């Protein structure tokens, strides 16, 4: 049985404990106790979360753990020196140490990010890099594994991190079963973007949302304004006007965003060639896709593929 310790400080964000549910459901799915889940703090006792609801904890210093996970607050806040000393000591004897959201700042204070790649909520990534200059912060990753150190993006990304751990510990079938019970998409890859084109477009009407859904399902098609307008049951002129009013951009730009997002997932997770990916996601040729990647990510597809493989490496 593997012991999982969640390290809590006063004011921790309760959503960070969603990762605990993944380990709990791993036990349920396997019908045996694969994980022993513990809530820990500097001195033990009741620790209030961001809603001021107390959670009972044990003292961290007395623990022997397989995995240590630091849960962050709504924004980075200083951690007590005593907890940092305990975290550093217990981490040195653990197989892996992780953070959810701004918990990365706790690992940084303990010196555990020095010389390592790390991520956190995109809103605080620059601050993390500024405070811990020896870390290599990547602000657009769901989670990153660098040796024994795992760091994840904000809030719900802790579930992806937990599913990744379950998959490494007990295999993809168990991780998939847990994801199904959580009713989440089976584990977003660590290298996946923290941002979603559909979220950024934020269409309000059913017609424009329907056109965007149609576009995402048919990226290999030309996706002209006329085709999208037909999917929305509007004339091309009405559609273009309504689309720009709701999303703030043209249909052509939105389609490019959807294509880039889909292409990035394929670049990072599949073995398809760059030429094949360009064709499947509707880019006329690899050069056009490369230019779109440079505009969106500041890097060509080949760089993102190499980076994703480094992230996935043990």
GROMACS .gro file of C-alpha atoms in nm:
model
  314
    1UNK     CA    1   0.000   0.000   0.000
    2UNK     CA    2   0.130   0.344  -0.098
    3UNK     CA    3   0.096   0.633   0.147
    4UNK     CA    4  -0.014   0.967   0.000
    5UNK     CA    5   0.028   1.272   0.225
    6UNK     CA    6  -0.148   1.600   0.145
    7UNK     CA    7   0.036   1.890   0.312
    8UNK     CA    8  -0.203   2.166   0.419
    9UNK     CA    9  -0.140   2.520   0.543
   10UNK     CA   10  -0.402   2.760   0.684
   11UNK     CA   11  -0.614   2.900   0.400
   12UNK     CA   12  -0.541   2.616   0.156
   13UNK     CA   13  -0.774   2.598  -0.145
   14UNK     CA   14  -1.015   2.310  -0.093
   15UNK     CA   15  -1.031   2.228  -0.465
   16UNK     CA   16  -0.674   2.107  -0.431
   17UNK     CA   17  -0.806   1.811  -0.235
   18UNK     CA   18  -0.998   1.692  -0.542
   19UNK     CA   19  -0.683   1.491  -0.615
   20UNK     CA   20  -0.752   1.291  -0.298
   21UNK     CA   21  -1.076   1.167  -0.454
   22UNK     CA   22  -0.879   1.015  -0.741
   23UNK     CA   23  -0.671   0.805  -0.500
   24UNK     CA   24  -0.983   0.718  -0.300
   25UNK     CA   25  -1.158   0.594  -0.616
   26UNK     CA   26  -0.849   0.397  -0.715
   27UNK     CA   27  -0.905   0.197  -0.395
   28UNK     CA   28  -1.274   0.156  -0.483
   29UNK     CA   29  -1.204   0.055  -0.843
   30UNK     CA   30  -0.938  -0.198  -0.745
   31UNK     CA   31  -1.150  -0.327  -0.456
   32UNK     CA   32  -0.846  -0.309  -0.234
   33UNK     CA   33  -0.659  -0.042  -0.043
   34UNK     CA   34  -0.387   0.060  -0.285
   35UNK     CA   35  -0.343   0.404  -0.128
   36UNK     CA   36  -0.341   0.526   0.232
   37UNK     CA   37  -0.451   0.891   0.218
   38UNK     CA   38  -0.338   1.127   0.493
   39UNK     CA   39  -0.395   1.498   0.557
   40UNK     CA   40  -0.089   1.660   0.716
   41UNK     CA   41   0.024   1.993   0.858
   42UNK     CA   42   0.312   2.136   1.059
   43UNK     CA   43   0.169   2.060   1.404
   44UNK     CA   44  -0.137   1.850   1.326
   45UNK     CA   45  -0.487   1.934   1.441
   46UNK     CA   46  -0.756   2.138   1.265
   47UNK     CA   47  -0.640   2.345   0.966
   48UNK     CA   48  -0.891   2.592   0.813
   49UNK     CA   49  -0.927   2.600   0.437
   50UNK     CA   50  -1.012   2.902   0.219
   51UNK     CA   51  -1.379   2.870   0.328
   52UNK     CA   52  -1.265   2.871   0.692
   53UNK     CA   53  -1.383   2.511   0.730
   54UNK     CA   54  -1.135   2.308   0.940
   55UNK     CA   55  -0.981   1.980   0.822
   56UNK     CA   56  -0.827   1.748   1.080
   57UNK     CA   57  -0.461   1.671   1.011
   58UNK     CA   58  -0.168   1.477   1.150
   59UNK     CA   59   0.179   1.620   1.217
   60UNK     CA   60   0.395   1.601   0.905
   61UNK     CA   61   0.724   1.545   1.090
   62UNK     CA   62   0.626   1.197   1.208
   63UNK     CA   63   0.530   1.062   0.867
   64UNK     CA   64   0.698   0.815   0.633
   65UNK     CA   65   0.541   0.862   0.293
   66UNK     CA   66   0.561   0.730  -0.059
   67UNK     CA   67   0.421   1.054  -0.204
   68UNK     CA   68   0.399   1.405  -0.063
   69UNK     CA   69   0.161   1.658  -0.222
   70UNK     CA   70   0.163   2.027  -0.119
   71UNK     CA   71  -0.172   2.202  -0.166
   72UNK     CA   72  -0.166   2.573  -0.244
   73UNK     CA   73  -0.386   2.866  -0.144
   74UNK     CA   74  -0.592   3.093  -0.369
   75UNK     CA   75  -0.278   3.301  -0.414
   76UNK     CA   76   0.086   3.249  -0.311
   77UNK     CA   77   0.137   3.309   0.060
   78UNK     CA   78   0.451   3.259   0.273
   79UNK     CA   79   0.486   2.921   0.442
   80UNK     CA   80   0.605   2.882   0.801
   81UNK     CA   81   0.977   2.799   0.834
   82UNK     CA   82   0.889   2.499   1.049
   83UNK     CA   83   0.670   2.344   0.780
   84UNK     CA   84   0.937   2.407   0.517
   85UNK     CA   85   1.198   2.225   0.729
   86UNK     CA   86   0.963   1.931   0.782
   87UNK     CA   87   0.870   1.919   0.414
   88UNK     CA   88   1.234   1.917   0.309
   89UNK     CA   89   1.317   1.636   0.552
   90UNK     CA   90   1.015   1.413   0.475
   91UNK     CA   91   1.051   1.473   0.100
   92UNK     CA   92   1.411   1.350   0.103
   93UNK     CA   93   1.286   1.010   0.221
   94UNK     CA   94   0.983   0.993  -0.013
   95UNK     CA   95   0.966   0.848  -0.363
   96UNK     CA   96   0.807   1.160  -0.510
   97UNK     CA   97   0.696   1.507  -0.405
   98UNK     CA   98   0.430   1.709  -0.580
   99UNK     CA   99   0.232   2.031  -0.571
  100UNK     CA  100  -0.111   2.145  -0.684
  101UNK     CA  101  -0.156   2.503  -0.809
  102UNK     CA  102   0.031   2.753  -0.588
  103UNK     CA  103   0.165   2.463  -0.383
  104UNK     CA  104   0.461   2.499  -0.619
  105UNK     CA  105   0.564   2.804  -0.415
  106UNK     CA  106   0.588   2.579  -0.107
  107UNK     CA  107   0.818   2.341  -0.295
  108UNK     CA  108   1.017   2.642  -0.414
  109UNK     CA  109   1.065   2.767  -0.058
  110UNK     CA  110   1.195   2.423   0.035
  111UNK     CA  111   1.449   2.441  -0.249
  112UNK     CA  112   1.292   2.144  -0.426
  113UNK     CA  113   1.247   2.324  -0.759
  114UNK     CA  114   1.609   2.430  -0.797
  115UNK     CA  115   1.737   2.318  -1.137
  116UNK     CA  116   1.405   2.156  -1.226
  117UNK     CA  117   1.122   2.221  -1.469
  118UNK     CA  118   0.799   2.319  -1.295
  119UNK     CA  119   0.457   2.468  -1.354
  120UNK     CA  120   0.177   2.631  -1.156
  121UNK     CA  121  -0.144   2.820  -1.228
  122UNK     CA  122  -0.074   3.039  -1.533
  123UNK     CA  123  -0.175   3.348  -1.335
  124UNK     CA  124   0.122   3.305  -1.098
  125UNK     CA  125   0.382   3.146  -1.324
  126UNK     CA  126   0.586   3.463  -1.372
  127UNK     CA  127   0.585   3.525  -0.999
  128UNK     CA  128   0.706   3.169  -0.936
  129UNK     CA  129   0.993   3.220  -1.181
  130UNK     CA  130   1.080   3.556  -1.024
  131UNK     CA  131   1.089   3.417  -0.670
  132UNK     CA  132   1.274   3.097  -0.759
  133UNK     CA  133   1.518   3.187  -1.033
  134UNK     CA  134   1.688   2.845  -1.026
  135UNK     CA  135   1.365   2.677  -1.139
  136UNK     CA  136   1.266   2.650  -1.506
  137UNK     CA  137   0.901   2.752  -1.498
  138UNK     CA  138   0.673   2.662  -1.790
  139UNK     CA  139   0.348   2.854  -1.768
  140UNK     CA  140   0.136   2.653  -2.012
  141UNK     CA  141   0.144   2.294  -1.889
  142UNK     CA  142  -0.120   2.088  -1.709
  143UNK     CA  143   0.153   1.920  -1.507
  144UNK     CA  144   0.525   1.851  -1.530
  145UNK     CA  145   0.731   1.557  -1.406
  146UNK     CA  146   1.100   1.626  -1.346
  147UNK     CA  147   1.259   1.335  -1.167
  148UNK     CA  148   1.084   1.286  -0.830
  149UNK     CA  149   0.919   1.630  -0.847
  150UNK     CA  150   0.569   1.666  -0.993
  151UNK     CA  151   0.404   2.008  -1.025
  152UNK     CA  152   0.059   2.086  -1.163
  153UNK     CA  153  -0.136   2.385  -1.283
  154UNK     CA  154  -0.430   2.538  -1.102
  155UNK     CA  155  -0.715   2.369  -0.920
  156UNK     CA  156  -0.859   2.088  -1.134
  157UNK     CA  157  -0.519   2.004  -1.282
  158UNK     CA  158  -0.448   1.825  -0.954
  159UNK     CA  159  -0.688   1.554  -1.075
  160UNK     CA  160  -0.481   1.510  -1.391
  161UNK     CA  161  -0.168   1.487  -1.180
  162UNK     CA  162  -0.328   1.223  -0.953
  163UNK     CA  163  -0.447   1.021  -1.254
  164UNK     CA  164  -0.095   1.037  -1.394
  165UNK     CA  165   0.042   0.900  -1.067
  166UNK     CA  166  -0.218   0.621  -1.060
  167UNK     CA  167  -0.130   0.525  -1.416
  168UNK     CA  168   0.241   0.508  -1.334
  169UNK     CA  169   0.173   0.311  -1.015
  170UNK     CA  170  -0.090   0.062  -1.132
  171UNK     CA  171  -0.141   0.102  -1.506
  172UNK     CA  172  -0.359   0.280  -1.759
  173UNK     CA  173  -0.666   0.059  -1.706
  174UNK     CA  174  -0.702   0.162  -1.342
  175UNK     CA  175  -0.643   0.530  -1.424
  176UNK     CA  176  -0.911   0.508  -1.693
  177UNK     CA  177  -1.157   0.346  -1.452
  178UNK     CA  178  -1.094   0.622  -1.196
  179UNK     CA  179  -1.141   0.893  -1.460
  180UNK     CA  180  -1.474   0.739  -1.558
  181UNK     CA  181  -1.592   0.739  -1.197
  182UNK     CA  182  -1.484   1.103  -1.162
  183UNK     CA  183  -1.668   1.182  -1.487
  184UNK     CA  184  -1.363   1.354  -1.633
  185UNK     CA  185  -1.191   1.319  -1.967
  186UNK     CA  186  -0.933   1.043  -1.925
  187UNK     CA  187  -0.618   1.211  -1.814
  188UNK     CA  188  -0.512   1.521  -1.999
  189UNK     CA  189  -0.148   1.482  -2.092
  190UNK     CA  190   0.095   1.676  -1.878
  191UNK     CA  191   0.215   1.871  -2.179
  192UNK     CA  192  -0.134   1.983  -2.275
  193UNK     CA  193  -0.208   2.353  -2.268
  194UNK     CA  194  -0.376   2.512  -1.964
  195UNK     CA  195  -0.589   2.710  -2.210
  196UNK     CA  196  -0.875   2.598  -2.436
  197UNK     CA  197  -0.974   2.770  -2.758
  198UNK     CA  198  -1.342   2.699  -2.694
  199UNK     CA  199  -1.321   2.857  -2.349
  200UNK     CA  200  -1.144   3.163  -2.486
  201UNK     CA  201  -1.401   3.206  -2.764
  202UNK     CA  202  -1.685   3.200  -2.507
  203UNK     CA  203  -1.977   3.206  -2.751
  204UNK     CA  204  -2.308   3.277  -2.579
  205UNK     CA  205  -2.582   3.176  -2.823
  206UNK     CA  206  -2.667   2.817  -2.908
  207UNK     CA  207  -2.625   2.889  -3.279
  208UNK     CA  208  -2.268   3.015  -3.251
  209UNK     CA  209  -2.179   2.740  -3.002
  210UNK     CA  210  -2.323   2.489  -3.248
  211UNK     CA  211  -2.111   2.630  -3.530
  212UNK     CA  212  -1.797   2.605  -3.313
  213UNK     CA  213  -1.881   2.245  -3.220
  214UNK     CA  214  -1.934   2.167  -3.587
  215UNK     CA  215  -1.597   2.324  -3.672
  216UNK     CA  216  -1.417   2.123  -3.407
  217UNK     CA  217  -1.570   1.800  -3.534
  218UNK     CA  218  -1.482   1.877  -3.897
  219UNK     CA  219  -1.140   2.039  -3.884
  220UNK     CA  220  -1.029   1.853  -4.197
  221UNK     CA  221  -1.299   2.028  -4.401
  222UNK     CA  222  -1.250   2.374  -4.559
  223UNK     CA  223  -1.485   2.534  -4.299
  224UNK     CA  224  -1.579   2.836  -4.504
  225UNK     CA  225  -1.801   3.107  -4.361
  226UNK     CA  226  -2.084   2.969  -4.573
  227UNK     CA  227  -2.040   2.619  -4.426
  228UNK     CA  228  -2.027   2.747  -4.067
  229UNK     CA  229  -2.325   2.975  -4.128
  230UNK     CA  230  -2.526   2.678  -4.253
  231UNK     CA  231  -2.436   2.487  -3.934
  232UNK     CA  232  -2.564   2.785  -3.733
  233UNK     CA  233  -2.879   2.819  -3.950
  234UNK     CA  234  -2.792   3.179  -4.036
  235UNK     CA  235  -2.705   3.364  -4.354
  236UNK     CA  236  -2.328   3.418  -4.402
  237UNK     CA  237  -2.369   3.790  -4.333
  238UNK     CA  238  -2.576   3.735  -4.016
  239UNK     CA  239  -2.336   3.466  -3.900
  240UNK     CA  240  -2.021   3.675  -3.946
  241UNK     CA  241  -2.174   3.968  -3.762
  242UNK     CA  242  -2.308   3.755  -3.473
  243UNK     CA  243  -1.985   3.555  -3.449
  244UNK     CA  244  -1.766   3.862  -3.414
  245UNK     CA  245  -2.007   4.021  -3.165
  246UNK     CA  246  -2.000   3.712  -2.940
  247UNK     CA  247  -1.637   3.605  -2.967
  248UNK     CA  248  -1.455   3.927  -3.057
  249UNK     CA  249  -1.286   3.772  -3.359
  250UNK     CA  250  -1.353   3.654  -3.712
  251UNK     CA  251  -1.467   3.299  -3.796
  252UNK     CA  252  -1.138   3.240  -3.982
  253UNK     CA  253  -0.930   3.332  -3.677
  254UNK     CA  254  -1.143   3.113  -3.451
  255UNK     CA  255  -1.108   2.816  -3.685
  256UNK     CA  256  -0.732   2.862  -3.680
  257UNK     CA  257  -0.737   2.855  -3.298
  258UNK     CA  258  -0.933   2.531  -3.299
  259UNK     CA  259  -0.697   2.379  -3.556
  260UNK     CA  260  -0.388   2.484  -3.363
  261UNK     CA  261  -0.529   2.340  -3.040
  262UNK     CA  262  -0.613   2.007  -3.205
  263UNK     CA  263  -0.278   1.997  -3.385
  264UNK     CA  264  -0.088   2.065  -3.064
  265UNK     CA  265  -0.252   1.769  -2.889
  266UNK     CA  266  -0.160   1.544  -3.184
  267UNK     CA  267   0.196   1.680  -3.197
  268UNK     CA  268   0.247   1.611  -2.827
  269UNK     CA  269   0.058   1.283  -2.790
  270UNK     CA  270   0.064   1.098  -3.123
  271UNK     CA  271   0.328   0.944  -3.347
  272UNK     CA  272   0.185   1.099  -3.663
  273UNK     CA  273   0.426   1.297  -3.877
  274UNK     CA  274   0.398   1.676  -3.889
  275UNK     CA  275   0.271   1.649  -4.248
  276UNK     CA  276  -0.006   1.406  -4.144
  277UNK     CA  277  -0.111   1.627  -3.854
  278UNK     CA  278  -0.129   1.932  -4.079
  279UNK     CA  279  -0.357   1.743  -4.317
  280UNK     CA  280  -0.583   1.596  -4.048
  281UNK     CA  281  -0.636   1.930  -3.873
  282UNK     CA  282  -0.718   2.121  -4.189
  283UNK     CA  283  -0.401   2.320  -4.252
  284UNK     CA  284  -0.324   2.344  -4.622
  285UNK     CA  285   0.039   2.244  -4.565
  286UNK     CA  286   0.295   2.200  -4.282
  287UNK     CA  287   0.442   2.546  -4.339
  288UNK     CA  288   0.105   2.711  -4.278
  289UNK     CA  289   0.068   2.507  -3.959
  290UNK     CA  290   0.420   2.605  -3.850
  291UNK     CA  291   0.338   2.974  -3.891
  292UNK     CA  292   0.017   2.930  -3.690
  293UNK     CA  293   0.214   2.759  -3.410
  294UNK     CA  294   0.465   3.044  -3.405
  295UNK     CA  295   0.185   3.301  -3.378
  296UNK     CA  296   0.009   3.108  -3.100
  297UNK     CA  297   0.287   2.944  -2.898
  298UNK     CA  298   0.600   3.122  -3.012
  299UNK     CA  299   0.753   2.782  -3.101
  300UNK     CA  300   0.732   2.549  -3.402
  301UNK     CA  301   0.559   2.207  -3.378
  302UNK     CA  302   0.889   2.016  -3.361
  303UNK     CA  303   0.993   2.205  -3.048
  304UNK     CA  304   0.665   2.123  -2.872
  305UNK     CA  305   0.701   1.756  -2.967
  306UNK     CA  306   1.052   1.736  -2.823
  307UNK     CA  307   0.937   1.915  -2.508
  308UNK     CA  308   0.643   1.676  -2.463
  309UNK     CA  309   0.872   1.375  -2.494
  310UNK     CA  310   1.104   1.518  -2.229
  311UNK     CA  311   0.803   1.565  -2.000
  312UNK     CA  312   0.690   1.205  -2.051
  313UNK     CA  313   1.035   1.059  -1.995
  314UNK     CA  314   1.090   0.890  -1.653
   0.00000   0.00000   0.00000
